[in-house]
């Protein structure tokens, strides 16, 4: 698989991998998966959610309907409430 990274993305990836490698070395050769994910996602300035790189949009992840507005949730509620009302009446 060919991944085209920008210079900033490549540098960021290298920094994240370096941090994970250092952590593994400091901890005697292994770290729990939970720690790996914590670094990859939340490490200050390096983690997926804490870095300055674009997360959403044309070059990032897609955004799902529930993240944009409450309309999806309201549609589900409007569909389920009548069913629940009928269950209360007949149940």
GROMACS .gro file of C-alpha atoms in nm:
model
   91
    1UNK     CA    1   0.000   0.000   0.000
    2UNK     CA    2   0.140   0.336  -0.101
    3UNK     CA    3   0.069   0.614   0.146
    4UNK     CA    4   0.138   0.967   0.032
    5UNK     CA    5   0.229   1.176   0.334
    6UNK     CA    6   0.303   1.545   0.340
    7UNK     CA    7   0.636   1.649   0.489
    8UNK     CA    8   0.457   1.757   0.808
    9UNK     CA    9   0.273   1.424   0.832
   10UNK     CA   10   0.593   1.225   0.776
   11UNK     CA   11   0.774   1.424   1.045
   12UNK     CA   12   0.483   1.380   1.282
   13UNK     CA   13   0.471   1.005   1.218
   14UNK     CA   14   0.845   0.979   1.283
   15UNK     CA   15   0.804   1.168   1.613
   16UNK     CA   16   0.518   0.942   1.725
   17UNK     CA   17   0.710   0.627   1.637
   18UNK     CA   18   1.017   0.761   1.819
   19UNK     CA   19   0.810   0.831   2.132
   20UNK     CA   20   0.656   0.483   2.125
   21UNK     CA   21   0.997   0.321   2.067
   22UNK     CA   22   1.151   0.518   2.356
   23UNK     CA   23   0.866   0.419   2.585
   24UNK     CA   24   0.908   0.051   2.493
   25UNK     CA   25   1.282   0.070   2.556
   26UNK     CA   26   1.235   0.249   2.890
   27UNK     CA   27   0.982  -0.013   3.005
   28UNK     CA   28   1.209  -0.309   2.937
   29UNK     CA   29   1.102  -0.407   2.588
   30UNK     CA   30   0.724  -0.392   2.595
   31UNK     CA   31   0.428  -0.177   2.689
   32UNK     CA   32   0.062  -0.270   2.725
   33UNK     CA   33  -0.160  -0.210   2.424
   34UNK     CA   34  -0.354   0.044   2.630
   35UNK     CA   35  -0.038   0.252   2.677
   36UNK     CA   36   0.045   0.227   2.306
   37UNK     CA   37  -0.301   0.360   2.220
   38UNK     CA   38  -0.273   0.632   2.484
   39UNK     CA   39   0.046   0.759   2.323
   40UNK     CA   40  -0.085   0.723   1.968
   41UNK     CA   41  -0.410   0.905   2.042
   42UNK     CA   42  -0.351   1.142   2.335
   43UNK     CA   43   0.021   1.213   2.385
   44UNK     CA   44   0.045   1.596   2.412
   45UNK     CA   45   0.131   1.747   2.072
   46UNK     CA   46   0.186   1.402   1.918
   47UNK     CA   47  -0.133   1.204   1.962
   48UNK     CA   48  -0.393   1.184   1.689
   49UNK     CA   49  -0.637   1.397   1.888
   50UNK     CA   50  -0.380   1.638   2.033
   51UNK     CA   51  -0.160   1.720   1.734
   52UNK     CA   52  -0.206   2.018   1.505
   53UNK     CA   53  -0.251   1.800   1.194
   54UNK     CA   54  -0.585   1.812   1.012
   55UNK     CA   55  -0.821   1.551   1.156
   56UNK     CA   56  -1.139   1.602   0.960
   57UNK     CA   57  -1.217   1.724   0.613
   58UNK     CA   58  -1.086   1.659   0.267
   59UNK     CA   59  -0.750   1.523   0.383
   60UNK     CA   60  -0.857   1.388   0.720
   61UNK     CA   61  -1.118   1.147   0.846
   62UNK     CA   62  -1.477   1.169   0.735
   63UNK     CA   63  -1.737   1.310   0.971
   64UNK     CA   64  -2.053   1.116   1.043
   65UNK     CA   65  -2.399   1.269   1.063
   66UNK     CA   66  -2.428   1.258   1.446
   67UNK     CA   67  -2.115   1.471   1.475
   68UNK     CA   68  -2.255   1.745   1.251
   69UNK     CA   69  -2.599   1.799   1.403
   70UNK     CA   70  -2.860   1.646   1.634
   71UNK     CA   71  -3.090   1.557   1.341
   72UNK     CA   72  -2.980   1.192   1.323
   73UNK     CA   73  -3.045   1.136   1.693
   74UNK     CA   74  -3.378   1.315   1.672
   75UNK     CA   75  -3.480   1.095   1.378
   76UNK     CA   76  -3.406   0.783   1.582
   77UNK     CA   77  -3.600   0.918   1.880
   78UNK     CA   78  -3.896   1.012   1.661
   79UNK     CA   79  -3.900   0.658   1.522
   80UNK     CA   80  -3.861   0.473   1.851
   81UNK     CA   81  -4.090   0.674   2.080
   82UNK     CA   82  -4.414   0.570   1.908
   83UNK     CA   83  -4.307   0.206   1.935
   84UNK     CA   84  -4.229   0.247   2.305
   85UNK     CA   85  -4.565   0.414   2.362
   86UNK     CA   86  -4.743   0.118   2.200
   87UNK     CA   87  -4.543  -0.126   2.412
   88UNK     CA   88  -4.652   0.057   2.727
   89UNK     CA   89  -5.016   0.048   2.618
   90UNK     CA   90  -5.017  -0.322   2.527
   91UNK     CA   91  -4.738  -0.445   2.751
   0.00000   0.00000   0.00000
